[in-house]
């Protein structure tokens, strides 16, 4: 049984009430942060990251008006996208965001369901995504994941490689250059990290004016991201509750997940 098929441990009505309360709280945080920064909260998109949670949670969030769903792993994401395929008939169907580290051999699968990929960080991945999108007859919006600490274990293109990677995406069939993404490094204060990302995003738009998306901020630092101009917030635990993971140890050097 996959995570997408696993039933919730509590009645659906109770779970819906939990998610509704959490959504109100997160929305209030976003609105307060936007007011503090002089921004319109309607310009900020909440991406609900449902990794490790059942498809039923994603469906409930859609029923509560959440239109953007994020996942970190292809197998789990593909299963949930298939489970929620009936929602494609809605006037505004949910959009799927792949926010985790993406291996090249998974690119074709991800291109079949993802509307956005937040973790494009190398030319070989651009080629694989382009081929997958073209074969699926789809257009996938790509965000360039920027490394803010030059740590190769965390993924991301170095700032000096951003322009060339942007050009590669812009020229690739089946892909649309949408903007940038970053995860704030643990050793760098979030406001400083996101200010750096905003500066790089401004430089990128000089050559690619339509690349307006800035994906930054998670459950613990969304206020700093809003203050720095983030357009998309990747929020998981603040909406869905703290996650529990299997006791399997992380392989040394494995990149961190891109959402929490």
mmCIF file of C-alpha atoms in Angstrom:
data_model
loop_
_atom_site.group_PDB
_atom_site.id
_atom_site.type_symbol
_atom_site.label_atom_id
_atom_site.label_comp_id
_atom_site.label_asym_id
_atom_site.label_seq_id
_atom_site.Cartn_x
_atom_site.Cartn_y
_atom_site.Cartn_z
ATOM 1 C CA UNK A 1 0.000 0.000 0.000
ATOM 2 C CA UNK A 2 1.404 3.399 -0.939
ATOM 3 C CA UNK A 3 1.192 6.538 1.171
ATOM 4 C CA UNK A 4 -1.394 7.863 -1.265
ATOM 5 C CA UNK A 5 -3.639 4.833 -0.588
ATOM 6 C CA UNK A 6 -3.209 4.711 3.182
ATOM 7 C CA UNK A 7 -6.429 5.675 5.010
ATOM 8 C CA UNK A 8 -6.422 8.402 7.615
ATOM 9 C CA UNK A 9 -6.575 7.297 11.241
ATOM 10 C CA UNK A 10 -9.439 9.621 12.143
ATOM 11 C CA UNK A 11 -12.919 10.187 10.690
ATOM 12 C CA UNK A 12 -13.009 12.357 7.564
ATOM 13 C CA UNK A 13 -15.204 15.005 9.183
ATOM 14 C CA UNK A 14 -12.794 15.419 12.087
ATOM 15 C CA UNK A 15 -9.796 15.515 9.785
ATOM 16 C CA UNK A 16 -11.495 18.135 7.628
ATOM 17 C CA UNK A 17 -12.083 20.275 10.719
ATOM 18 C CA UNK A 18 -8.411 19.934 11.700
ATOM 19 C CA UNK A 19 -7.242 20.947 8.237
ATOM 20 C CA UNK A 20 -9.687 23.822 8.082
ATOM 21 C CA UNK A 21 -8.418 25.216 11.397
ATOM 22 C CA UNK A 22 -4.799 24.830 10.303
ATOM 23 C CA UNK A 23 -5.534 26.497 6.973
ATOM 24 C CA UNK A 24 -7.131 29.460 8.764
ATOM 25 C CA UNK A 25 -4.061 29.810 10.959
ATOM 26 C CA UNK A 26 -1.611 29.661 8.044
ATOM 27 C CA UNK A 27 -3.729 32.078 6.010
ATOM 28 C CA UNK A 28 -3.752 34.496 8.944
ATOM 29 C CA UNK A 29 0.055 34.306 9.146
ATOM 30 C CA UNK A 30 0.377 35.020 5.427
ATOM 31 C CA UNK A 31 -2.043 37.931 5.606
ATOM 32 C CA UNK A 32 -0.250 39.427 8.622
ATOM 33 C CA UNK A 33 3.134 39.060 6.935
ATOM 34 C CA UNK A 34 1.799 40.631 3.753
ATOM 35 C CA UNK A 35 0.336 43.566 5.676
ATOM 36 C CA UNK A 36 3.633 44.075 7.476
ATOM 37 C CA UNK A 37 5.436 44.165 4.127
ATOM 38 C CA UNK A 38 2.861 46.294 2.310
ATOM 39 C CA UNK A 39 1.952 43.453 -0.033
ATOM 40 C CA UNK A 40 -1.359 42.134 -1.313
ATOM 41 C CA UNK A 41 -1.838 38.594 0.079
ATOM 42 C CA UNK A 42 -3.645 37.685 -3.126
ATOM 43 C CA UNK A 43 -0.250 37.863 -4.848
ATOM 44 C CA UNK A 44 1.044 35.028 -2.654
ATOM 45 C CA UNK A 45 0.273 31.402 -3.540
ATOM 46 C CA UNK A 46 0.094 28.753 -0.840
ATOM 47 C CA UNK A 47 1.432 25.379 -1.981
ATOM 48 C CA UNK A 48 0.215 22.716 0.444
ATOM 49 C CA UNK A 49 2.931 20.074 0.659
ATOM 50 C CA UNK A 50 1.176 16.768 1.285
ATOM 51 C CA UNK A 51 4.203 14.451 1.285
ATOM 52 C CA UNK A 52 3.788 11.380 3.547
ATOM 53 C CA UNK A 53 0.096 12.216 3.909
ATOM 54 C CA UNK A 54 -2.752 10.254 2.286
ATOM 55 C CA UNK A 55 -4.501 11.345 -0.881
ATOM 56 C CA UNK A 56 -7.593 11.926 1.250
ATOM 57 C CA UNK A 57 -5.847 14.860 2.945
ATOM 58 C CA UNK A 58 -5.026 16.386 -0.434
ATOM 59 C CA UNK A 59 -8.648 15.955 -1.493
ATOM 60 C CA UNK A 60 -9.915 17.594 1.678
ATOM 61 C CA UNK A 61 -7.578 20.563 1.186
ATOM 62 C CA UNK A 62 -8.875 20.990 -2.359
ATOM 63 C CA UNK A 63 -12.396 21.035 -0.937
ATOM 64 C CA UNK A 64 -11.291 23.819 1.408
ATOM 65 C CA UNK A 65 -10.136 25.932 -1.523
ATOM 66 C CA UNK A 66 -6.447 25.030 -1.702
ATOM 67 C CA UNK A 67 -5.592 24.934 -5.388
ATOM 68 C CA UNK A 68 -1.881 24.050 -5.293
ATOM 69 C CA UNK A 69 -0.495 20.758 -3.980
ATOM 70 C CA UNK A 70 3.184 19.921 -3.509
ATOM 71 C CA UNK A 71 5.004 16.593 -3.375
ATOM 72 C CA UNK A 72 8.627 15.513 -2.927
ATOM 73 C CA UNK A 73 8.768 11.988 -4.325
ATOM 74 C CA UNK A 74 7.628 10.805 -7.732
ATOM 75 C CA UNK A 75 6.075 7.505 -6.716
ATOM 76 C CA UNK A 76 3.924 9.111 -4.047
ATOM 77 C CA UNK A 77 3.099 12.135 -6.183
ATOM 78 C CA UNK A 78 2.093 10.092 -9.228
ATOM 79 C CA UNK A 79 -0.234 7.955 -7.110
ATOM 80 C CA UNK A 80 -1.932 10.986 -5.571
ATOM 81 C CA UNK A 81 -2.282 12.753 -8.906
ATOM 82 C CA UNK A 82 -3.998 9.649 -10.280
ATOM 83 C CA UNK A 83 -6.229 9.398 -7.194
ATOM 84 C CA UNK A 84 -7.341 13.019 -7.613
ATOM 85 C CA UNK A 85 -7.659 12.873 -11.404
ATOM 86 C CA UNK A 86 -11.428 13.376 -11.143
ATOM 87 C CA UNK A 87 -10.780 16.902 -9.821
ATOM 88 C CA UNK A 88 -9.498 17.853 -13.265
ATOM 89 C CA UNK A 89 -13.145 18.504 -14.142
ATOM 90 C CA UNK A 90 -13.396 21.343 -11.619
ATOM 91 C CA UNK A 91 -13.638 24.895 -12.925
ATOM 92 C CA UNK A 92 -10.211 25.479 -11.350
ATOM 93 C CA UNK A 93 -8.504 22.072 -11.042
ATOM 94 C CA UNK A 94 -5.644 21.631 -8.553
ATOM 95 C CA UNK A 95 -2.126 22.203 -9.797
ATOM 96 C CA UNK A 96 0.658 19.817 -8.813
ATOM 97 C CA UNK A 97 4.054 21.117 -7.745
ATOM 98 C CA UNK A 98 7.048 18.802 -7.565
ATOM 99 C CA UNK A 99 9.199 20.420 -4.879
ATOM 100 C CA UNK A 100 11.771 17.771 -3.977
ATOM 101 C CA UNK A 101 15.107 16.759 -5.399
ATOM 102 C CA UNK A 102 14.462 15.262 -8.839
ATOM 103 C CA UNK A 103 16.532 12.484 -10.351
ATOM 104 C CA UNK A 104 16.912 12.505 -14.115
ATOM 105 C CA UNK A 105 15.409 9.024 -14.502
ATOM 106 C CA UNK A 106 12.196 10.242 -12.823
ATOM 107 C CA UNK A 107 11.819 13.325 -15.020
ATOM 108 C CA UNK A 108 9.606 11.689 -17.664
ATOM 109 C CA UNK A 109 7.191 10.441 -14.998
ATOM 110 C CA UNK A 110 7.054 13.810 -13.233
ATOM 111 C CA UNK A 111 6.441 15.619 -16.523
ATOM 112 C CA UNK A 112 3.220 13.623 -16.987
ATOM 113 C CA UNK A 113 1.447 15.170 -13.990
ATOM 114 C CA UNK A 114 3.441 18.105 -12.539
ATOM 115 C CA UNK A 115 2.411 21.613 -13.502
ATOM 116 C CA UNK A 116 5.468 23.075 -11.745
ATOM 117 C CA UNK A 117 8.877 21.595 -10.953
ATOM 118 C CA UNK A 118 10.651 23.653 -8.293
ATOM 119 C CA UNK A 119 14.008 21.863 -8.318
ATOM 120 C CA UNK A 120 15.569 22.316 -11.759
ATOM 121 C CA UNK A 121 19.274 22.753 -11.110
ATOM 122 C CA UNK A 122 21.294 21.216 -13.970
ATOM 123 C CA UNK A 123 21.250 20.985 -17.768
ATOM 124 C CA UNK A 124 20.832 17.197 -17.876
ATOM 125 C CA UNK A 125 17.589 17.538 -15.906
ATOM 126 C CA UNK A 126 16.376 20.235 -18.306
ATOM 127 C CA UNK A 127 16.928 17.852 -21.221
ATOM 128 C CA UNK A 128 15.112 14.988 -19.502
ATOM 129 C CA UNK A 129 12.161 17.135 -18.426
ATOM 130 C CA UNK A 130 11.867 18.654 -21.882
ATOM 131 C CA UNK A 131 11.759 15.220 -23.511
ATOM 132 C CA UNK A 132 9.203 13.985 -20.996
ATOM 133 C CA UNK A 133 6.967 17.036 -21.369
ATOM 134 C CA UNK A 134 7.101 16.886 -25.160
ATOM 135 C CA UNK A 135 6.252 13.173 -25.159
ATOM 136 C CA UNK A 136 3.322 13.836 -22.830
ATOM 137 C CA UNK A 137 2.080 16.771 -24.886
ATOM 138 C CA UNK A 138 2.329 19.083 -21.885
ATOM 139 C CA UNK A 139 4.039 22.297 -20.846
ATOM 140 C CA UNK A 140 5.794 22.156 -17.475
ATOM 141 C CA UNK A 141 6.652 25.351 -15.610
ATOM 142 C CA UNK A 142 10.193 25.193 -14.222
ATOM 143 C CA UNK A 143 11.736 26.981 -11.264
ATOM 144 C CA UNK A 144 15.505 27.113 -11.026
ATOM 145 C CA UNK A 145 16.648 25.906 -7.626
ATOM 146 C CA UNK A 146 19.423 28.225 -6.465
ATOM 147 C CA UNK A 147 22.114 27.147 -4.033
ATOM 148 C CA UNK A 148 22.513 29.845 -1.390
ATOM 149 C CA UNK A 149 25.378 28.166 0.469
ATOM 150 C CA UNK A 150 27.316 26.314 -2.268
ATOM 151 C CA UNK A 151 26.649 22.984 -0.515
ATOM 152 C CA UNK A 152 26.334 20.350 -3.282
ATOM 153 C CA UNK A 153 24.500 17.971 -0.936
ATOM 154 C CA UNK A 154 21.500 20.316 -0.828
ATOM 155 C CA UNK A 155 21.113 20.694 -4.576
ATOM 156 C CA UNK A 156 20.759 23.921 -6.497
ATOM 157 C CA UNK A 157 22.635 25.766 -9.199
ATOM 158 C CA UNK A 158 25.330 28.220 -8.032
ATOM 159 C CA UNK A 159 24.488 31.865 -8.640
ATOM 160 C CA UNK A 160 27.111 32.124 -11.372
ATOM 161 C CA UNK A 161 25.410 29.329 -13.320
ATOM 162 C CA UNK A 162 21.891 30.704 -13.075
ATOM 163 C CA UNK A 163 21.841 32.687 -16.338
ATOM 164 C CA UNK A 164 23.018 29.796 -18.501
ATOM 165 C CA UNK A 165 20.558 27.377 -16.912
ATOM 166 C CA UNK A 166 17.734 29.884 -17.408
ATOM 167 C CA UNK A 167 18.564 30.159 -21.080
ATOM 168 C CA UNK A 168 18.553 26.366 -21.396
ATOM 169 C CA UNK A 169 15.064 26.110 -19.889
ATOM 170 C CA UNK A 170 13.737 29.011 -21.965
ATOM 171 C CA UNK A 171 14.931 27.297 -25.149
ATOM 172 C CA UNK A 172 13.693 23.795 -24.246
ATOM 173 C CA UNK A 173 10.502 22.460 -25.908
ATOM 174 C CA UNK A 174 7.727 21.677 -23.448
ATOM 175 C CA UNK A 175 9.173 23.813 -20.676
ATOM 176 C CA UNK A 176 8.371 27.313 -19.415
ATOM 177 C CA UNK A 177 10.836 29.286 -17.340
ATOM 178 C CA UNK A 178 8.755 30.426 -14.358
ATOM 179 C CA UNK A 179 11.286 31.753 -11.840
ATOM 180 C CA UNK A 180 13.498 30.638 -8.963
ATOM 181 C CA UNK A 181 13.351 28.561 -5.815
ATOM 182 C CA UNK A 182 15.574 28.149 -2.769
ATOM 183 C CA UNK A 183 15.647 26.594 0.666
ATOM 184 C CA UNK A 184 17.182 28.778 3.359
ATOM 185 C CA UNK A 185 20.435 27.141 4.556
ATOM 186 C CA UNK A 186 20.521 26.234 8.238
ATOM 187 C CA UNK A 187 23.624 28.355 8.789
ATOM 188 C CA UNK A 188 22.183 31.503 7.178
ATOM 189 C CA UNK A 189 19.379 33.596 8.722
ATOM 190 C CA UNK A 190 16.224 33.240 6.623
ATOM 191 C CA UNK A 191 15.827 36.999 5.939
ATOM 192 C CA UNK A 192 19.386 37.167 4.613
ATOM 193 C CA UNK A 193 18.957 34.027 2.481
ATOM 194 C CA UNK A 194 15.676 35.148 0.961
ATOM 195 C CA UNK A 195 16.995 38.655 0.283
ATOM 196 C CA UNK A 196 19.796 37.034 -1.709
ATOM 197 C CA UNK A 197 17.275 34.959 -3.655
ATOM 198 C CA UNK A 198 15.177 38.047 -4.389
ATOM 199 C CA UNK A 199 18.236 39.820 -5.740
ATOM 200 C CA UNK A 200 19.018 36.900 -8.039
ATOM 201 C CA UNK A 201 15.383 36.808 -9.169
ATOM 202 C CA UNK A 202 15.571 40.487 -10.127
ATOM 203 C CA UNK A 203 18.674 39.829 -12.213
ATOM 204 C CA UNK A 204 16.996 36.875 -13.892
ATOM 205 C CA UNK A 205 13.961 38.954 -14.867
ATOM 206 C CA UNK A 206 16.201 41.426 -16.684
ATOM 207 C CA UNK A 207 16.716 38.751 -19.342
ATOM 208 C CA UNK A 208 13.509 36.756 -18.792
ATOM 209 C CA UNK A 209 10.737 39.196 -17.781
ATOM 210 C CA UNK A 210 8.094 36.482 -17.453
ATOM 211 C CA UNK A 211 10.095 34.507 -14.877
ATOM 212 C CA UNK A 212 8.257 36.142 -11.984
ATOM 213 C CA UNK A 213 7.854 33.282 -9.502
ATOM 214 C CA UNK A 214 9.914 33.237 -6.299
ATOM 215 C CA UNK A 215 9.342 30.002 -4.384
ATOM 216 C CA UNK A 216 10.659 30.439 -0.865
ATOM 217 C CA UNK A 217 9.503 29.926 2.674
ATOM 218 C CA UNK A 218 8.203 26.938 4.563
ATOM 219 C CA UNK A 219 6.270 26.404 7.784
ATOM 220 C CA UNK A 220 8.933 27.939 10.016
ATOM 221 C CA UNK A 221 10.107 30.882 7.936
ATOM 222 C CA UNK A 222 7.226 31.937 5.698
ATOM 223 C CA UNK A 223 7.103 35.438 7.206
ATOM 224 C CA UNK A 224 10.701 36.121 6.170
ATOM 225 C CA UNK A 225 9.927 34.825 2.691
ATOM 226 C CA UNK A 226 6.901 37.081 2.309
ATOM 227 C CA UNK A 227 8.966 40.074 3.436
ATOM 228 C CA UNK A 228 11.541 39.248 0.745
ATOM 229 C CA UNK A 229 8.938 39.059 -2.014
ATOM 230 C CA UNK A 230 8.166 35.347 -2.260
ATOM 231 C CA UNK A 231 5.227 34.586 -4.541
ATOM 232 C CA UNK A 232 4.894 30.902 -3.587
ATOM 233 C CA UNK A 233 5.176 29.395 -0.093
ATOM 234 C CA UNK A 234 5.743 25.648 0.338
ATOM 235 C CA UNK A 235 3.935 24.783 3.575
ATOM 236 C CA UNK A 236 3.507 21.268 4.931
ATOM 237 C CA UNK A 237 3.652 20.629 8.668
ATOM 238 C CA UNK A 238 1.875 23.860 9.652
ATOM 239 C CA UNK A 239 -1.090 22.662 7.582
ATOM 240 C CA UNK A 240 -1.007 18.901 7.998
ATOM 241 C CA UNK A 241 0.709 18.427 11.355
ATOM 242 C CA UNK A 242 4.141 17.151 12.295
ATOM 243 C CA UNK A 243 5.323 14.272 10.163
ATOM 244 C CA UNK A 244 6.679 10.944 11.332
ATOM 245 C CA UNK A 245 9.216 9.086 9.220
ATOM 246 C CA UNK A 246 10.486 5.503 9.178
ATOM 247 C CA UNK A 247 13.583 4.837 11.262
ATOM 248 C CA UNK A 248 15.707 4.282 8.138
ATOM 249 C CA UNK A 249 18.785 6.544 8.455
ATOM 250 C CA UNK A 250 19.431 9.163 5.787
ATOM 251 C CA UNK A 251 22.251 8.315 3.413
ATOM 252 C CA UNK A 252 25.146 10.743 3.983
ATOM 253 C CA UNK A 253 25.106 13.500 1.419
ATOM 254 C CA UNK A 254 21.427 13.113 0.551
ATOM 255 C CA UNK A 255 19.915 16.549 -0.235
ATOM 256 C CA UNK A 256 17.386 17.933 2.177
ATOM 257 C CA UNK A 257 13.741 18.029 1.191
ATOM 258 C CA UNK A 258 12.483 21.264 -0.290
ATOM 259 C CA UNK A 259 9.381 21.789 1.806
ATOM 260 C CA UNK A 260 8.150 21.638 5.368
#
